[in-house]
Amino acid sequence: MELMKELSLTPGVSGSEEKIAEIIERELKDTVDSIERDTMGNLIATKKGEKKAPIIMLASHMDEIGLMVSYIDDKGYLKFTTIGGINDQMLMNQTVVVHGSKGDVVGVIGSKPPHVTKPEERNKVIKASDMFIDIGACSKEDAEEMVSVGDVITFKSWFEEFPNDLIMGKALDNRVGCYVMMEVLKRVDTRATVYGVGTVQEEVGLKGAKTSAFKLDPDMAIALDVTLSGDHPGIKPEEAPVVMGKGPALVLADASGRGILTAKSIKEMLMKAGDENDIDYQLEVSDGGTTDGTAIHLTKEGIATGVLSVPTRYIHTTVSVCSMKDIESTIQLITTAINNL
């Protein structure tokens, strides 16, 4: 639980994943045969197997959604751009941390107050472009002593243990996947060579997955991520049938097939491991977003790839919720499948 808390609270916006990579390296240095960082910043941990055994890549993106300072006005207020998929509605009145070269600076996201908005404006979602960040500066020069254009910004949140083995925190997309990847490498006992890859910049284009898969060229790959949990008000069962407490989602298709169509060999491998060992899993066919698996399976002449995702409520907010029971089932499913290779 302490490791999961550390992963959640540690900043790592797309392009600035170094601190997450440091945690993964610390946790795996005594478990794997080698750890390296590539040009993009991907962390690659290698657990060597037999020479003619299969080679499998486990990919978990380290980055989280966030913001970046784009402009500082004359009064010292900051304008920002979003990094990754963010719903403007969730930004209002959030507390943030600007990671400046001289240290972290706390700020709040503000906008035009409702007291002075026109009636036709009050029922509209305020756009991110109409918001600003207040860091307590009294002038542009004052603000520039603390922050600079290009500084990354994370959301200030906390980590909480909920009842029923649930956890709440920011960046569970995809620190949950990072935790799963590390635990699999610690537990797996296989003749196969296993690459555990902490990928970068997934939230802004699956970038690290493309370059690391090209470098490693594995026989097969599994992307580890989170997926929508459709067990709360406002979602119809047919819109998001995967729910918490019933194990990871084995994704058969995402983005209506424009993302990944899971290789039959990977589907059968994971389903067999679950069915024969009484490990919970669910099947998911989605028309929503996609994962690192999309980039990996199109690398070189193609790589047999699948996706395992932990059901999570309120993804891409500061208060995501998921089940440690589902996380454990994910670890067991992948570990069992790899041990059977």
PDB file of C-alpha atoms in Angstrom, residues 129-257:
ATOM      1  CA  SER A 129      -8.539  28.754 -22.073  1.00  0.00           C
ATOM      2  CA  ASP A 130     -10.640  31.056 -19.851  1.00  0.00           C
ATOM      3  CA  MET A 131      -8.979  29.867 -16.646  1.00  0.00           C
ATOM      4  CA  PHE A 132      -5.740  30.950 -14.997  1.00  0.00           C
ATOM      5  CA  ILE A 133      -3.506  29.912 -12.108  1.00  0.00           C
ATOM      6  CA  ASP A 134      -3.010  32.158  -9.088  1.00  0.00           C
ATOM      7  CA  ILE A 135       0.325  31.552  -7.318  1.00  0.00           C
ATOM      8  CA  GLY A 136       0.095  34.629  -5.116  1.00  0.00           C
ATOM      9  CA  ALA A 137       2.401  36.732  -7.286  1.00  0.00           C
ATOM     10  CA  CYS A 138       1.907  40.504  -7.411  1.00  0.00           C
ATOM     11  CA  SER A 139       3.476  41.101 -10.837  1.00  0.00           C
ATOM     12  CA  LYS A 140       4.944  39.347 -13.846  1.00  0.00           C
ATOM     13  CA  GLU A 141       8.440  39.901 -12.466  1.00  0.00           C
ATOM     14  CA  ASP A 142       7.410  38.446  -9.128  1.00  0.00           C
ATOM     15  CA  ALA A 143       5.943  35.351 -10.792  1.00  0.00           C
ATOM     16  CA  GLU A 144       9.020  34.883 -12.970  1.00  0.00           C
ATOM     17  CA  GLU A 145      11.134  34.656  -9.835  1.00  0.00           C
ATOM     18  CA  MET A 146       9.154  31.497  -8.991  1.00  0.00           C
ATOM     19  CA  VAL A 147       8.112  29.882 -12.276  1.00  0.00           C
ATOM     20  CA  SER A 148       8.828  29.948 -16.003  1.00  0.00           C
ATOM     21  CA  VAL A 149       7.009  29.271 -19.248  1.00  0.00           C
ATOM     22  CA  GLY A 150       7.312  25.543 -19.921  1.00  0.00           C
ATOM     23  CA  ASP A 151       7.174  24.442 -16.283  1.00  0.00           C
ATOM     24  CA  VAL A 152       4.993  21.356 -15.833  1.00  0.00           C
ATOM     25  CA  ILE A 153       2.062  21.380 -13.437  1.00  0.00           C
ATOM     26  CA  THR A 154       0.494  18.521 -11.494  1.00  0.00           C
ATOM     27  CA  PHE A 155      -2.716  18.406  -9.519  1.00  0.00           C
ATOM     28  CA  LYS A 156      -2.288  18.529  -5.751  1.00  0.00           C
ATOM     29  CA  SER A 157      -4.154  15.611  -4.252  1.00  0.00           C
ATOM     30  CA  TRP A 158      -3.875  12.938  -1.581  1.00  0.00           C
ATOM     31  CA  PHE A 159      -4.049   9.157  -1.360  1.00  0.00           C
ATOM     32  CA  GLU A 160      -6.767   7.431   0.636  1.00  0.00           C
ATOM     33  CA  GLU A 161      -7.567   3.849   1.576  1.00  0.00           C
ATOM     34  CA  PHE A 162     -11.301   3.288   1.155  1.00  0.00           C
ATOM     35  CA  PRO A 163     -13.299   0.385   2.637  1.00  0.00           C
ATOM     36  CA  ASN A 164     -13.531  -2.925   0.771  1.00  0.00           C
ATOM     37  CA  ASP A 165      -9.906  -2.891  -0.436  1.00  0.00           C
ATOM     38  CA  LEU A 166     -10.454   0.232  -2.551  1.00  0.00           C
ATOM     39  CA  ILE A 167      -7.961   3.052  -2.980  1.00  0.00           C
ATOM     40  CA  MET A 168      -8.403   6.667  -4.121  1.00  0.00           C
ATOM     41  CA  GLY A 169      -5.801   8.992  -5.582  1.00  0.00           C
ATOM     42  CA  LYS A 170      -4.515  10.898  -8.551  1.00  0.00           C
ATOM     43  CA  ALA A 171      -2.634   9.319 -11.457  1.00  0.00           C
ATOM     44  CA  LEU A 172      -3.963   5.800 -10.889  1.00  0.00           C
ATOM     45  CA  ASP A 173      -3.891   5.938 -14.681  1.00  0.00           C
ATOM     46  CA  ASN A 174      -1.362   4.503 -14.916  1.00  0.00           C
ATOM     47  CA  ARG A 175       0.598   4.064 -11.686  1.00  0.00           C
ATOM     48  CA  VAL A 176      -1.590   1.013 -11.152  1.00  0.00           C
ATOM     49  CA  GLY A 177      -0.050  -0.492 -14.287  1.00  0.00           C
ATOM     50  CA  CYS A 178       3.439   0.401 -13.068  1.00  0.00           C
ATOM     51  CA  TYR A 179       2.760  -1.400  -9.789  1.00  0.00           C
ATOM     52  CA  VAL A 180       1.424  -4.463 -11.630  1.00  0.00           C
ATOM     53  CA  MET A 181       4.475  -4.580 -13.906  1.00  0.00           C
ATOM     54  CA  MET A 182       6.891  -4.420 -10.968  1.00  0.00           C
ATOM     55  CA  GLU A 183       5.073  -7.107  -9.016  1.00  0.00           C
ATOM     56  CA  VAL A 184       4.986  -9.458 -12.001  1.00  0.00           C
ATOM     57  CA  LEU A 185       8.741  -9.116 -12.463  1.00  0.00           C
ATOM     58  CA  LYS A 186       9.263  -9.844  -8.767  1.00  0.00           C
ATOM     59  CA  ARG A 187       7.080 -12.959  -8.804  1.00  0.00           C
ATOM     60  CA  VAL A 188       7.514 -14.512 -12.244  1.00  0.00           C
ATOM     61  CA  ASP A 189       9.508 -17.751 -12.552  1.00  0.00           C
ATOM     62  CA  THR A 190       9.754 -18.591 -16.242  1.00  0.00           C
ATOM     63  CA  ARG A 191      12.014 -19.796 -19.011  1.00  0.00           C
ATOM     64  CA  ALA A 192      10.984 -16.750 -21.052  1.00  0.00           C
ATOM     65  CA  THR A 193      12.833 -13.435 -21.193  1.00  0.00           C
ATOM     66  CA  VAL A 194      10.635 -10.719 -19.739  1.00  0.00           C
ATOM     67  CA  TYR A 195      11.033  -7.013 -20.436  1.00  0.00           C
ATOM     68  CA  GLY A 196       9.288  -4.703 -17.991  1.00  0.00           C
ATOM     69  CA  VAL A 197       9.004  -1.328 -19.691  1.00  0.00           C
ATOM     70  CA  GLY A 198       7.898   1.900 -18.044  1.00  0.00           C
ATOM     71  CA  THR A 199       6.915   3.873 -21.127  1.00  0.00           C
ATOM     72  CA  VAL A 200       6.810   7.639 -21.514  1.00  0.00           C
ATOM     73  CA  GLN A 201       4.328  10.019 -23.124  1.00  0.00           C
ATOM     74  CA  GLU A 202       1.440   7.584 -23.558  1.00  0.00           C
ATOM     75  CA  GLU A 203      -1.099  10.273 -22.727  1.00  0.00           C
ATOM     76  CA  VAL A 204       0.104  12.419 -25.630  1.00  0.00           C
ATOM     77  CA  GLY A 205       0.416   9.871 -28.411  1.00  0.00           C
ATOM     78  CA  LEU A 206       1.717   6.464 -27.238  1.00  0.00           C
ATOM     79  CA  LYS A 207       5.205   7.733 -28.016  1.00  0.00           C
ATOM     80  CA  GLY A 208       7.401   5.712 -25.658  1.00  0.00           C
ATOM     81  CA  ALA A 209       5.661   2.472 -26.565  1.00  0.00           C
ATOM     82  CA  LYS A 210       6.506   2.989 -30.237  1.00  0.00           C
ATOM     83  CA  THR A 211      10.212   3.500 -29.685  1.00  0.00           C
ATOM     84  CA  SER A 212      10.744   0.873 -26.973  1.00  0.00           C
ATOM     85  CA  ALA A 213       8.880  -1.836 -28.885  1.00  0.00           C
ATOM     86  CA  PHE A 214      10.984  -1.054 -31.972  1.00  0.00           C
ATOM     87  CA  LYS A 215      14.161  -1.409 -29.905  1.00  0.00           C
ATOM     88  CA  LEU A 216      13.166  -4.638 -28.131  1.00  0.00           C
ATOM     89  CA  ASP A 217      11.202  -6.377 -30.930  1.00  0.00           C
ATOM     90  CA  PRO A 218       9.624  -8.970 -28.589  1.00  0.00           C
ATOM     91  CA  ASP A 219       7.698 -12.070 -29.643  1.00  0.00           C
ATOM     92  CA  MET A 220       4.638 -10.873 -27.748  1.00  0.00           C
ATOM     93  CA  ALA A 221       3.534  -7.981 -25.563  1.00  0.00           C
ATOM     94  CA  ILE A 222       0.943  -7.041 -22.969  1.00  0.00           C
ATOM     95  CA  ALA A 223       0.072  -3.422 -22.239  1.00  0.00           C
ATOM     96  CA  LEU A 224      -0.947  -2.802 -18.617  1.00  0.00           C
ATOM     97  CA  ASP A 225      -3.378   0.025 -17.992  1.00  0.00           C
ATOM     98  CA  VAL A 226      -6.720   0.974 -16.444  1.00  0.00           C
ATOM     99  CA  THR A 227     -10.189   1.070 -17.938  1.00  0.00           C
ATOM    100  CA  LEU A 228     -13.569   2.624 -17.169  1.00  0.00           C
ATOM    101  CA  SER A 229     -15.545   0.955 -14.399  1.00  0.00           C
ATOM    102  CA  GLY A 230     -19.233   1.194 -15.214  1.00  0.00           C
ATOM    103  CA  ASP A 231     -20.567   0.555 -11.713  1.00  0.00           C
ATOM    104  CA  HIS A 232     -21.557   4.050 -10.648  1.00  0.00           C
ATOM    105  CA  PRO A 233     -24.528   6.336 -11.381  1.00  0.00           C
ATOM    106  CA  GLY A 234     -24.707   7.949 -14.800  1.00  0.00           C
ATOM    107  CA  ILE A 235     -23.394   4.991 -16.826  1.00  0.00           C
ATOM    108  CA  LYS A 236     -25.568   2.365 -18.497  1.00  0.00           C
ATOM    109  CA  PRO A 237     -24.310  -1.249 -18.281  1.00  0.00           C
ATOM    110  CA  GLU A 238     -24.009  -1.497 -22.060  1.00  0.00           C
ATOM    111  CA  GLU A 239     -21.852   1.643 -22.126  1.00  0.00           C
ATOM    112  CA  ALA A 240     -19.224   0.265 -19.716  1.00  0.00           C
ATOM    113  CA  PRO A 241     -19.950  -3.347 -18.665  1.00  0.00           C
ATOM    114  CA  VAL A 242     -16.622  -3.827 -16.870  1.00  0.00           C
ATOM    115  CA  VAL A 243     -16.952  -3.300 -13.106  1.00  0.00           C
ATOM    116  CA  MET A 244     -14.678  -3.275 -10.066  1.00  0.00           C
ATOM    117  CA  GLY A 245     -14.257  -6.422  -8.008  1.00  0.00           C
ATOM    118  CA  LYS A 246     -14.424  -8.933 -10.851  1.00  0.00           C
ATOM    119  CA  GLY A 247     -10.815  -8.854 -11.975  1.00  0.00           C
ATOM    120  CA  PRO A 248      -8.956  -7.127 -14.805  1.00  0.00           C
ATOM    121  CA  ALA A 249     -10.448  -6.459 -18.204  1.00  0.00           C
ATOM    122  CA  LEU A 250      -8.935  -8.459 -21.027  1.00  0.00           C
ATOM    123  CA  VAL A 251      -9.433  -5.968 -23.841  1.00  0.00           C
ATOM    124  CA  LEU A 252     -10.469  -7.650 -27.087  1.00  0.00           C
ATOM    125  CA  ALA A 253     -10.918  -4.400 -29.013  1.00  0.00           C
ATOM    126  CA  ASP A 254     -10.689  -0.711 -28.238  1.00  0.00           C
ATOM    127  CA  ALA A 255     -11.508   2.443 -30.192  1.00  0.00           C
ATOM    128  CA  SER A 256     -13.938   0.286 -32.208  1.00  0.00           C
ATOM    129  CA  GLY A 257     -10.987  -1.605 -33.636  1.00  0.00           C
TER     130      GLY A 257
END
